[in-house]
PDB file of C-alpha atoms and ligand atoms in Angstrom:
ATOM      1  CA  UNK A  12     126.512 100.600  90.110  1.00  0.00           C
ATOM      2  CA  UNK A  13     125.001  97.386  87.956  1.00  0.00           C
ATOM      3  CA  UNK A  14     122.993  95.295  90.023  1.00  0.00           C
ATOM      4  CA  UNK A  15     123.673  92.319  88.467  1.00  0.00           C
ATOM      5  CA  UNK A  16     120.007  91.460  88.047  1.00  0.00           C
ATOM      6  CA  UNK A  17     119.304  92.609  84.559  1.00  0.00           C
ATOM      7  CA  UNK A  18     116.840  90.322  82.946  1.00  0.00           C
ATOM      8  CA  UNK A  19     115.200  88.792  86.722  1.00  0.00           C
ATOM      9  CA  UNK A  20     111.701  89.149  86.921  1.00  0.00           C
ATOM     10  CA  UNK A  21     109.838  91.008  89.512  1.00  0.00           C
ATOM     11  CA  UNK A  22     106.745  91.353  90.854  1.00  0.00           C
ATOM     12  CA  UNK A  23     105.966  94.518  92.895  1.00  0.00           C
ATOM     13  CA  UNK A  24     102.651  94.586  95.000  1.00  0.00           C
ATOM     14  CA  UNK A  25     100.840  97.817  95.156  1.00  0.00           C
ATOM     15  CA  UNK A  26     103.213  99.603  92.917  1.00  0.00           C
ATOM     16  CA  UNK A  27     100.746 101.610  90.835  1.00  0.00           C
ATOM     17  CA  UNK A  28     102.091 104.585  92.929  1.00  0.00           C
ATOM     18  CA  UNK A  29     104.082 105.841  95.574  1.00  0.00           C
ATOM     19  CA  UNK A  30     106.708 103.543  97.582  1.00  0.00           C
ATOM     20  CA  UNK A  31     105.368 100.655  95.304  1.00  0.00           C
ATOM     21  CA  UNK A  32     106.135 102.638  92.509  1.00  0.00           C
ATOM     22  CA  UNK A  33     109.787 104.000  93.581  1.00  0.00           C
ATOM     23  CA  UNK A  34     110.928  99.939  93.740  1.00  0.00           C
ATOM     24  CA  UNK A  35     109.428  98.977  90.334  1.00  0.00           C
ATOM     25  CA  UNK A  36     111.096 102.026  88.943  1.00  0.00           C
ATOM     26  CA  UNK A  37     114.499 101.034  90.549  1.00  0.00           C
ATOM     27  CA  UNK A  38     114.160  97.618  89.719  1.00  0.00           C
ATOM     28  CA  UNK A  39     113.067  98.596  86.069  1.00  0.00           C
ATOM     29  CA  UNK A  40     116.160 100.759  85.619  1.00  0.00           C
ATOM     30  CA  UNK A  41     118.235  97.862  87.131  1.00  0.00           C
ATOM     31  CA  UNK A  42     117.236  96.009  84.171  1.00  0.00           C
ATOM     32  CA  UNK A  43     114.272  93.836  85.393  1.00  0.00           C
ATOM     33  CA  UNK A  44     111.131  92.568  83.782  1.00  0.00           C
ATOM     34  CA  UNK A  45     108.419  94.372  86.319  1.00  0.00           C
ATOM     35  CA  UNK A  46     104.557  92.882  87.425  1.00  0.00           C
ATOM     36  CA  UNK A  47     103.100  96.356  88.755  1.00  0.00           C
ATOM     37  CA  UNK A  48      99.738  96.193  90.333  1.00  0.00           C
ATOM     38  CA  UNK A  49      97.036  98.284  92.146  1.00  0.00           C
ATOM     39  CA  UNK A  50      93.535  98.256  91.870  1.00  0.00           C
ATOM     40  CA  UNK A  51      92.573 101.521  90.383  1.00  0.00           C
ATOM     41  CA  UNK A  52      93.038 100.905  86.573  1.00  0.00           C
ATOM     42  CA  UNK A  53      93.694 103.998  85.672  1.00  0.00           C
ATOM     43  CA  UNK A  54      96.200 104.890  88.329  1.00  0.00           C
ATOM     44  CA  UNK A  55      98.053 101.756  87.299  1.00  0.00           C
ATOM     45  CA  UNK A  56      97.688 102.964  83.619  1.00  0.00           C
ATOM     46  CA  UNK A  57      99.723 105.487  84.031  1.00  0.00           C
ATOM     47  CA  UNK A  58     102.173 104.276  85.898  1.00  0.00           C
ATOM     48  CA  UNK A  59     102.710 101.536  83.187  1.00  0.00           C
ATOM     49  CA  UNK A  60     102.999 104.303  80.547  1.00  0.00           C
ATOM     50  CA  UNK A  61     105.430 105.868  82.953  1.00  0.00           C
ATOM     51  CA  UNK A  62     107.596 102.718  83.223  1.00  0.00           C
ATOM     52  CA  UNK A  63     107.516 101.811  79.508  1.00  0.00           C
ATOM     53  CA  UNK A  64     108.242 105.159  78.581  1.00  0.00           C
ATOM     54  CA  UNK A  65     111.515 105.147  80.329  1.00  0.00           C
ATOM     55  CA  UNK A  66     112.061 102.022  78.447  1.00  0.00           C
ATOM     56  CA  UNK A  67     111.005  99.371  81.185  1.00  0.00           C
ATOM     57  CA  UNK A  68     109.831  96.023  80.129  1.00  0.00           C
ATOM     58  CA  UNK A  69     106.503  96.392  82.617  1.00  0.00           C
ATOM     59  CA  UNK A  70     103.379  93.856  82.848  1.00  0.00           C
ATOM     60  CA  UNK A  71     100.689  95.594  84.765  1.00  0.00           C
ATOM     61  CA  UNK A  72      97.848  93.372  86.530  1.00  0.00           C
ATOM     62  CA  UNK A  73      94.994  95.264  88.313  1.00  0.00           C
ATOM     63  CA  UNK A  74      94.184  93.318  90.927  1.00  0.00           C
ATOM     64  CA  UNK A  75      93.761  93.101  95.054  1.00  0.00           C
ATOM     65  CA  UNK A  76      96.718  91.755  96.306  1.00  0.00           C
ATOM     66  CA  UNK A  77      94.562  90.788  99.172  1.00  0.00           C
ATOM     67  CA  UNK A  78      92.971  88.416  97.415  1.00  0.00           C
ATOM     68  CA  UNK A  79      93.577  84.544  96.387  1.00  0.00           C
ATOM     69  CA  UNK A  80      92.670  85.750  92.815  1.00  0.00           C
ATOM     70  CA  UNK A  81      94.629  89.365  92.999  1.00  0.00           C
ATOM     71  CA  UNK A  82      97.806  87.137  93.807  1.00  0.00           C
ATOM     72  CA  UNK A  83      97.376  84.120  91.280  1.00  0.00           C
ATOM     73  CA  UNK A  84      96.731  86.744  88.544  1.00  0.00           C
ATOM     74  CA  UNK A  85      99.944  88.753  89.636  1.00  0.00           C
ATOM     75  CA  UNK A  86     101.908  85.452  89.912  1.00  0.00           C
ATOM     76  CA  UNK A  87     100.657  84.221  86.732  1.00  0.00           C
ATOM     77  CA  UNK A  88     101.723  86.902  84.881  1.00  0.00           C
ATOM     78  CA  UNK A  89     105.393  86.386  85.839  1.00  0.00           C
ATOM     79  CA  UNK A  90     105.968  83.082  85.080  1.00  0.00           C
ATOM     80  CA  UNK A  91     109.273  82.442  87.407  1.00  0.00           C
ATOM     81  CA  UNK A  92     109.625  85.192  89.882  1.00  0.00           C
ATOM     82  CA  UNK A  93     113.131  86.087  91.008  1.00  0.00           C
ATOM     83  CA  UNK A  94     111.919  89.454  92.951  1.00  0.00           C
ATOM     84  CA  UNK A  95     109.042  89.720  95.033  1.00  0.00           C
ATOM     85  CA  UNK A  96     108.078  93.015  96.658  1.00  0.00           C
ATOM     86  CA  UNK A  97     105.542  92.682  99.446  1.00  0.00           C
ATOM     87  CA  UNK A  98     103.636  95.702  99.843  1.00  0.00           C
ATOM     88  CA  UNK A  99     100.032  96.679 100.430  1.00  0.00           C
ATOM     89  CA  UNK A 100      97.686  99.497 101.888  1.00  0.00           C
ATOM     90  CA  UNK A 101      98.297  99.881 105.638  1.00  0.00           C
ATOM     91  CA  UNK A 102      95.517 100.107 107.974  1.00  0.00           C
ATOM     92  CA  UNK A 103      94.071 103.322 108.900  1.00  0.00           C
ATOM     93  CA  UNK A 104      95.186 105.264 111.983  1.00  0.00           C
ATOM     94  CA  UNK A 105      92.642 104.585 115.011  1.00  0.00           C
ATOM     95  CA  UNK A 106      92.342 104.183 118.362  1.00  0.00           C
ATOM     96  CA  UNK A 107      92.586 100.244 119.093  1.00  0.00           C
ATOM     97  CA  UNK A 108      89.856 100.462 121.553  1.00  0.00           C
ATOM     98  CA  UNK A 109      87.746 100.980 118.360  1.00  0.00           C
ATOM     99  CA  UNK A 110      89.084  98.781 115.897  1.00  0.00           C
ATOM    100  CA  UNK A 111      86.255  95.987 115.769  1.00  0.00           C
ATOM    101  CA  UNK A 112      86.960  92.041 115.215  1.00  0.00           C
ATOM    102  CA  UNK A 113      86.754  92.065 111.654  1.00  0.00           C
ATOM    103  CA  UNK A 114      89.166  94.849 111.353  1.00  0.00           C
ATOM    104  CA  UNK A 115      92.004  93.398 113.264  1.00  0.00           C
ATOM    105  CA  UNK A 116      91.396  90.415 111.564  1.00  0.00           C
ATOM    106  CA  UNK A 117      91.580  92.425 108.064  1.00  0.00           C
ATOM    107  CA  UNK A 118      94.404  94.130 109.476  1.00  0.00           C
ATOM    108  CA  UNK A 119      96.315  90.983 109.956  1.00  0.00           C
ATOM    109  CA  UNK A 120      95.395  90.163 106.438  1.00  0.00           C
ATOM    110  CA  UNK A 121      96.622  92.360 104.636  1.00  0.00           C
ATOM    111  CA  UNK A 122      99.988  92.811 106.154  1.00  0.00           C
ATOM    112  CA  UNK A 123     100.489  89.746 107.385  1.00  0.00           C
ATOM    113  CA  UNK A 124      98.692  87.005 105.934  1.00  0.00           C
ATOM    114  CA  UNK A 125      98.981  88.243 102.297  1.00  0.00           C
ATOM    115  CA  UNK A 126     102.775  88.720 101.487  1.00  0.00           C
ATOM    116  CA  UNK A 127     103.168  85.213 104.000  1.00  0.00           C
ATOM    117  CA  UNK A 128     100.907  83.743 101.289  1.00  0.00           C
ATOM    118  CA  UNK A 129     102.804  85.254  98.162  1.00  0.00           C
ATOM    119  CA  UNK A 130     106.310  84.220  99.917  1.00  0.00           C
ATOM    120  CA  UNK A 131     104.729  80.301 100.229  1.00  0.00           C
ATOM    121  CA  UNK A 132     104.191  80.621  96.481  1.00  0.00           C
ATOM    122  CA  UNK A 133     107.466  81.804  95.009  1.00  0.00           C
ATOM    123  CA  UNK A 134     109.704  80.553  97.548  1.00  0.00           C
ATOM    124  CA  UNK A 135     110.375  76.944  96.607  1.00  0.00           C
ATOM    125  CA  UNK A 136     111.173  78.170  92.765  1.00  0.00           C
ATOM    126  CA  UNK A 137     113.223  80.481  93.988  1.00  0.00           C
ATOM    127  CA  UNK A 138     115.244  78.355  96.104  1.00  0.00           C
ATOM    128  CA  UNK A 139     115.191  75.623  93.098  1.00  0.00           C
ATOM    129  CA  UNK A 140     116.773  77.657  90.517  1.00  0.00           C
ATOM    130  CA  UNK A 141     119.241  79.465  93.119  1.00  0.00           C
ATOM    131  CA  UNK A 142     118.369  83.282  93.366  1.00  0.00           C
ATOM    132  CA  UNK A 143     115.471  84.547  95.165  1.00  0.00           C
ATOM    133  CA  UNK A 144     115.070  88.439  96.672  1.00  0.00           C
ATOM    134  CA  UNK A 145     112.132  89.296  98.656  1.00  0.00           C
ATOM    135  CA  UNK A 146     111.931  92.547 100.497  1.00  0.00           C
ATOM    136  CA  UNK A 147     108.511  93.269 102.380  1.00  0.00           C
ATOM    137  CA  UNK A 148     107.918  96.831 103.015  1.00  0.00           C
ATOM    138  CA  UNK A 149     107.231  97.227 106.744  1.00  0.00           C
ATOM    139  CA  UNK A 150     107.213 100.369 108.951  1.00  0.00           C
ATOM    140  CA  UNK A 151     109.341 102.364 111.042  1.00  0.00           C
ATOM    141  CA  UNK A 152     106.865 101.295 113.713  1.00  0.00           C
ATOM    142  CA  UNK A 153     107.745  98.029 113.879  1.00  0.00           C
ATOM    143  CA  UNK A 154     110.958  99.370 115.746  1.00  0.00           C
ATOM    144  CA  UNK A 155     109.488 102.423 117.490  1.00  0.00           C
ATOM    145  CA  UNK A 156     105.647 102.582 118.209  1.00  0.00           C
ATOM    146  CA  UNK A 157     103.488 104.535 117.206  1.00  0.00           C
ATOM    147  CA  UNK A 158     100.002 104.902 119.515  1.00  0.00           C
ATOM    148  CA  UNK A 159      97.349 104.722 116.853  1.00  0.00           C
ATOM    149  CA  UNK A 160      98.866 102.426 114.251  1.00  0.00           C
ATOM    150  CA  UNK A 161      99.077  99.505 116.319  1.00  0.00           C
ATOM    151  CA  UNK A 162      97.200  96.627 114.108  1.00  0.00           C
ATOM    152  CA  UNK A 163     100.165  98.051 111.300  1.00  0.00           C
ATOM    153  CA  UNK A 164     102.694  97.398 113.803  1.00  0.00           C
ATOM    154  CA  UNK A 165     101.289  94.793 114.976  1.00  0.00           C
ATOM    155  CA  UNK A 166     100.762  92.881 111.768  1.00  0.00           C
ATOM    156  CA  UNK A 167     104.142  94.190 110.561  1.00  0.00           C
ATOM    157  CA  UNK A 168     106.102  93.059 113.506  1.00  0.00           C
ATOM    158  CA  UNK A 169     103.914  89.622 113.132  1.00  0.00           C
ATOM    159  CA  UNK A 170     105.649  89.263 109.328  1.00  0.00           C
ATOM    160  CA  UNK A 171     109.304  90.245 110.718  1.00  0.00           C
ATOM    161  CA  UNK A 172     108.823  87.026 113.014  1.00  0.00           C
ATOM    162  CA  UNK A 173     107.255  84.657 111.279  1.00  0.00           C
ATOM    163  CA  UNK A 174     109.847  85.372 108.490  1.00  0.00           C
ATOM    164  CA  UNK A 175     112.845  85.366 110.394  1.00  0.00           C
ATOM    165  CA  UNK A 176     112.856  81.716 110.451  1.00  0.00           C
ATOM    166  CA  UNK A 177     111.816  81.369 107.094  1.00  0.00           C
ATOM    167  CA  UNK A 178     115.060  83.477 105.817  1.00  0.00           C
ATOM    168  CA  UNK A 179     117.560  81.579 107.589  1.00  0.00           C
ATOM    169  CA  UNK A 180     115.941  78.180 105.715  1.00  0.00           C
ATOM    170  CA  UNK A 181     116.737  79.240 102.327  1.00  0.00           C
ATOM    171  CA  UNK A 182     119.971  81.343 102.695  1.00  0.00           C
ATOM    172  CA  UNK A 183     122.185  78.577 101.289  1.00  0.00           C
ATOM    173  CA  UNK A 184     120.169  78.930  98.097  1.00  0.00           C
ATOM    174  CA  UNK A 185     120.961  82.500  97.644  1.00  0.00           C
ATOM    175  CA  UNK A 186     117.198  83.493  98.574  1.00  0.00           C
ATOM    176  CA  UNK A 187     117.094  85.971 101.014  1.00  0.00           C
ATOM    177  CA  UNK A 188     114.115  87.734 102.868  1.00  0.00           C
ATOM    178  CA  UNK A 189     114.655  91.241 104.049  1.00  0.00           C
ATOM    179  CA  UNK A 190     111.974  94.182 105.428  1.00  0.00           C
ATOM    180  CA  UNK A 191     112.164  97.927 104.872  1.00  0.00           C
ATOM    181  CA  UNK A 192     111.288  99.739 107.474  1.00  0.00           C
ATOM    182  CA  UNK A 193     110.091 103.489 106.007  1.00  0.00           C
ATOM    183  CA  UNK A 194     109.773 106.563 108.327  1.00  0.00           C
ATOM    184  CA  UNK A 195     107.704 109.088 106.728  1.00  0.00           C
ATOM    185  CA  UNK A 196     107.987 109.366 102.696  1.00  0.00           C
ATOM    186  CA  UNK A 197     106.455 111.893 100.568  1.00  0.00           C
ATOM    187  CA  UNK A 198     103.222 109.942  99.170  1.00  0.00           C
ATOM    188  CA  UNK A 199      99.494 110.272  98.686  1.00  0.00           C
ATOM    189  CA  UNK A 200      99.551 108.332 102.129  1.00  0.00           C
ATOM    190  CA  UNK A 201     101.692 110.468 104.076  1.00  0.00           C
ATOM    191  CA  UNK A 202      99.954 113.835 102.592  1.00  0.00           C
ATOM    192  CA  UNK A 203      96.289 112.041 103.334  1.00  0.00           C
ATOM    193  CA  UNK A 204      97.800 111.598 106.991  1.00  0.00           C
ATOM    194  CA  UNK A 205      99.423 114.960 107.726  1.00  0.00           C
ATOM    195  CA  UNK A 206      95.593 116.505 106.609  1.00  0.00           C
ATOM    196  CA  UNK A 207      94.020 114.509 109.253  1.00  0.00           C
ATOM    197  CA  UNK A 208      96.443 115.340 111.567  1.00  0.00           C
ATOM    198  CA  UNK A 209      96.282 119.060 110.862  1.00  0.00           C
ATOM    199  CA  UNK A 210      92.354 118.755 111.303  1.00  0.00           C
ATOM    200  CA  UNK A 211      92.905 117.026 114.621  1.00  0.00           C
ATOM    201  CA  UNK A 212      94.878 119.776 116.386  1.00  0.00           C
ATOM    202  CA  UNK A 213      92.693 122.159 114.295  1.00  0.00           C
ATOM    203  CA  UNK A 214      95.703 123.473 112.244  1.00  0.00           C
ATOM    204  CA  UNK A 215      96.699 124.750 108.534  1.00  0.00           C
ATOM    205  CA  UNK A 216      98.309 121.543 106.954  1.00  0.00           C
ATOM    206  CA  UNK A 217     101.376 123.595 106.259  1.00  0.00           C
ATOM    207  CA  UNK A 218     101.865 123.808 110.389  1.00  0.00           C
ATOM    208  CA  UNK A 219     101.364 120.591 110.542  1.00  0.00           C
ATOM    209  CA  UNK A 220     103.861 119.536 107.977  1.00  0.00           C
ATOM    210  CA  UNK A 221     106.159 121.721 109.692  1.00  0.00           C
ATOM    211  CA  UNK A 222     105.712 120.072 113.024  1.00  0.00           C
ATOM    212  CA  UNK A 223     106.322 116.451 111.613  1.00  0.00           C
ATOM    213  CA  UNK A 224     109.261 117.998 109.378  1.00  0.00           C
ATOM    214  CA  UNK A 225     110.706 119.072 112.658  1.00  0.00           C
ATOM    215  CA  UNK A 226     111.005 115.788 114.499  1.00  0.00           C
ATOM    216  CA  UNK A 227     112.964 114.288 111.342  1.00  0.00           C
ATOM    217  CA  UNK A 228     116.763 115.312 112.228  1.00  0.00           C
ATOM    218  CA  UNK A 229     116.798 115.508 107.967  1.00  0.00           C
ATOM    219  CA  UNK A 230     114.185 118.137 107.933  1.00  0.00           C
ATOM    220  CA  UNK A 231     112.125 116.518 105.068  1.00  0.00           C
ATOM    221  CA  UNK A 232     110.536 113.746 103.447  1.00  0.00           C
ATOM    222  CA  UNK A 233     112.233 110.816 102.039  1.00  0.00           C
ATOM    223  CA  UNK A 234     111.015 110.465  98.349  1.00  0.00           C
ATOM    224  CA  UNK A 235     109.991 107.119  96.420  1.00  0.00           C
ATOM    225  CA  UNK A 236     113.134 107.033  94.695  1.00  0.00           C
ATOM    226  CA  UNK A 237     115.039 107.108  97.387  1.00  0.00           C
ATOM    227  CA  UNK A 238     113.157 104.323  98.607  1.00  0.00           C
ATOM    228  CA  UNK A 239     112.992 102.363  95.563  1.00  0.00           C
ATOM    229  CA  UNK A 240     117.145 102.373  95.472  1.00  0.00           C
ATOM    230  CA  UNK A 241     117.452 100.966  98.931  1.00  0.00           C
ATOM    231  CA  UNK A 242     114.890  98.381  97.566  1.00  0.00           C
ATOM    232  CA  UNK A 243     116.844  97.631  94.424  1.00  0.00           C
ATOM    233  CA  UNK A 244     119.765  96.959  96.045  1.00  0.00           C
ATOM    234  CA  UNK A 245     118.431  94.493  98.728  1.00  0.00           C
ATOM    235  CA  UNK A 246     117.288  92.928  95.658  1.00  0.00           C
ATOM    236  CA  UNK A 247     121.060  92.719  93.659  1.00  0.00           C
ATOM    237  CA  UNK A 248     123.588  90.430  93.224  1.00  0.00           C
ATOM    238  CA  UNK A 249     125.306  91.813  95.397  1.00  0.00           C
ATOM    239  CA  UNK A 250     123.043  91.769  98.941  1.00  0.00           C
ATOM    240  CA  UNK A 251     123.074  87.853  99.119  1.00  0.00           C
ATOM    241  CA  UNK A 252     125.001  88.256 102.189  1.00  0.00           C
ATOM    242  CA  UNK A 253     122.307  90.103 103.825  1.00  0.00           C
ATOM    243  CA  UNK A 254     119.254  88.293 104.737  1.00  0.00           C
ATOM    244  CA  UNK A 255     116.679  88.473 107.695  1.00  0.00           C
ATOM    245  CA  UNK A 256     117.167  92.065 108.176  1.00  0.00           C
ATOM    246  CA  UNK A 257     114.845  95.049 108.649  1.00  0.00           C
ATOM    247  CA  UNK A 258     116.469  98.074 107.458  1.00  0.00           C
ATOM    248  CA  UNK A 259     115.105 101.596 108.883  1.00  0.00           C
ATOM    249  CA  UNK A 260     115.145 104.727 105.911  1.00  0.00           C
ATOM    250  CA  UNK A 261     113.352 107.618 107.922  1.00  0.00           C
ATOM    251  CA  UNK A 262     115.977 110.326 107.826  1.00  0.00           C
ATOM    252  CA  UNK A 263     116.897 109.694 111.163  1.00  0.00           C
ATOM    253  CA  UNK A 264     113.222 109.807 112.710  1.00  0.00           C
ATOM    254  CA  UNK A 265     113.917 106.612 115.029  1.00  0.00           C
ATOM    255  CA  UNK A 266     116.432 107.600 117.755  1.00  0.00           C
ATOM    256  CA  UNK A 267     118.438 104.767 118.081  1.00  0.00           C
ATOM    257  CA  UNK A 268     122.251 103.102 117.618  1.00  0.00           C
ATOM    258  CA  UNK A 269     120.587  99.666 116.447  1.00  0.00           C
TER     259      UNK A 269
HETATM  260  N1  NAP B 306     104.683 106.923 103.058  1.00  0.00           N
HETATM  261  C1  NAP B 306     104.896 106.470 104.024  1.00  0.00           C
HETATM  262  O1  NAP B 306     105.661 107.319 104.966  1.00  0.00           O
HETATM  263  C2  NAP B 306     104.869 104.966 104.901  1.00  0.00           C
HETATM  264  C3  NAP B 306     105.420 104.822 106.170  1.00  0.00           C
HETATM  265  C4  NAP B 306     105.485 103.756 106.716  1.00  0.00           C
HETATM  266  C5  NAP B 306     104.583 103.220 106.255  1.00  0.00           C
HETATM  267  N2  NAP B 306     104.571 103.007 105.088  1.00  0.00           N
HETATM  268  C6  NAP B 306     103.337 101.778 104.053  1.00  0.00           C
HETATM  269  O2  NAP B 306     103.980 101.853 103.190  1.00  0.00           O
HETATM  270  C7  NAP B 306     102.881 101.315 102.521  1.00  0.00           C
HETATM  271  C8  NAP B 306     102.802 101.694 101.330  1.00  0.00           C
HETATM  272  O3  NAP B 306     103.085 103.117 101.569  1.00  0.00           O
HETATM  273  P1  NAP B 306     102.416 104.474 100.382  1.00  0.00           P
HETATM  274  O4  NAP B 306     102.674 105.784 101.059  1.00  0.00           O
HETATM  275  O5  NAP B 306     103.351 104.166  99.121  1.00  0.00           O
HETATM  276  O6  NAP B 306     100.679 104.272 100.132  1.00  0.00           O
HETATM  277  P2  NAP B 306     100.157 105.056  98.888  1.00  0.00           P
HETATM  278  O7  NAP B 306     100.778 106.359  97.877  1.00  0.00           O
HETATM  279  O8  NAP B 306      98.792 105.695  99.153  1.00  0.00           O
HETATM  280  O9  NAP B 306     100.299 104.096  97.671  1.00  0.00           O
HETATM  281  C9  NAP B 306      99.814 102.870  97.863  1.00  0.00           C
HETATM  282  C10 NAP B 306      99.440 101.835  96.615  1.00  0.00           C
HETATM  283  O10 NAP B 306      99.285 100.658  97.203  1.00  0.00           O
HETATM  284  C11 NAP B 306      98.106 100.419  96.050  1.00  0.00           C
HETATM  285  N3  NAP B 306      97.414  99.392  96.983  1.00  0.00           N
HETATM  286  C12 NAP B 306      96.798  99.732  97.859  1.00  0.00           C
HETATM  287  N4  NAP B 306      96.088  98.386  98.567  1.00  0.00           N
HETATM  288  C13 NAP B 306      95.952  97.687  97.333  1.00  0.00           C
HETATM  289  C14 NAP B 306      95.703  96.660  97.338  1.00  0.00           C
HETATM  290  N5  NAP B 306      94.495  95.595  97.819  1.00  0.00           N
HETATM  291  N6  NAP B 306      95.638  95.792  96.064  1.00  0.00           N
HETATM  292  C15 NAP B 306      96.879  95.918  95.421  1.00  0.00           C
HETATM  293  N7  NAP B 306      97.144  97.306  95.503  1.00  0.00           N
HETATM  294  C16 NAP B 306      96.723  98.009  96.444  1.00  0.00           C
HETATM  295  C17 NAP B 306      97.730 101.541  95.436  1.00  0.00           C
HETATM  296  O11 NAP B 306      97.096 101.576  94.486  1.00  0.00           O
HETATM  297  P3  NAP B 306      94.866 101.124  94.451  1.00  0.00           P
HETATM  298  O12 NAP B 306      94.378 101.985  95.417  1.00  0.00           O
HETATM  299  O13 NAP B 306      94.745 101.925  93.228  1.00  0.00           O
HETATM  300  O14 NAP B 306      95.043 100.060  94.495  1.00  0.00           O
HETATM  301  C18 NAP B 306      98.518 102.058  95.724  1.00  0.00           C
HETATM  302  O15 NAP B 306      99.817 101.727  94.044  1.00  0.00           O
HETATM  303  C19 NAP B 306     101.606 101.096 102.850  1.00  0.00           C
HETATM  304  O16 NAP B 306     101.636  99.790 103.426  1.00  0.00           O
HETATM  305  C20 NAP B 306     102.195 102.200 104.313  1.00  0.00           C
HETATM  306  O17 NAP B 306     101.593 101.821 105.585  1.00  0.00           O
HETATM  307  C21 NAP B 306     104.758 103.937 104.514  1.00  0.00           C
END
C-alpha cells in the first residue's frame, strides 16, 4: 500500500532501537526522509547504517531528547517537520512510595513535557503547510493500570489529555495527533523488565517469559516491525481523518471492547 508520504520529513525521537527504530524503519520504507535519534553514538550509528543500507534517506542526531538543546538539534536536522514521532525512555518500575519528588518531576518531564515541547515547536508549521502527523508512543498502562508503572502511566495519560484539545484545533489543517499504546513488545526494555520480574519472583527468566506470554491472548510478544507499521499508517495520507485517538496494540492483553 502506498502511504502517500514519500518525500516527507519524519523526526523519530529515541529511535536507535526498539519501538522508535521500528517506526523509523517503517517510515523510511514508505519513502520518508527520517531523522533518527539516541544518546549512545554507537547504537545510533548502527541504526543509521541499517536504515541507509536498505536505501533510506536518514540523518542521525546524537542527543538527549529530554533537553532543550537536544530537541533543538533534532529539529535543526529536519528543517520542516512533516511527521513527528514522540518517544523517550520510560520511568523505571517502582513502588510509588519510593519515588522522590525529583524523580516524579523527571518522569513528568520525560513522558509529558518533552513531547509537548516538541509539538509546540512543529505544529504551527504543519498547520501552515496543510499536512502534519504526530504520533506519541505511550503505553497500554494508560488504559489498564500496572501498579509500579504509576509515574509512566500518569505522565503519559497527562500527555494524552493535554493533546486531546490541541488535536481538535488543527484537525481542519490536515494535522493529526494520535497515540499508540503498546502492550508487550520484544525490545531491550521488555527483556530487562522480564529479567527483573524473574529475579523478584526467584524464578528463571524463561519461566517469567512464559508467565508473561500466558497473559497475552496472542501468546507472543509484539515486534517492532508490527508497531512501526501501525505508526506509519497513522502518519499516512490516508489517515487524515483519525485524530485525538489512542490505539492499543497488545495482542489482546487488555481485556476490553472499547
Ligand atoms: N517494549 C514494550 O513492551 C513497551 C510497552 C509499553 C510502553 N513502552 C514504552 O515505549 C518506549 C520505547 O520502549 P522500547 O521498548 O522501544 O525501549 P528500548 O528498546 O529500550 O529503546 C529505547 C530507545 O530510546 C532511546 N532513548 C532513551 N532515552 C533517550 C533520550 N533521553 N534521548 C534520546 N533517545 C533516548 C534509546 O537509545 P539511547 O539509550 O542510546 O539513548 C533507544 O534507542 C518507552 O517509553 C517504553 O516505556 C514499551
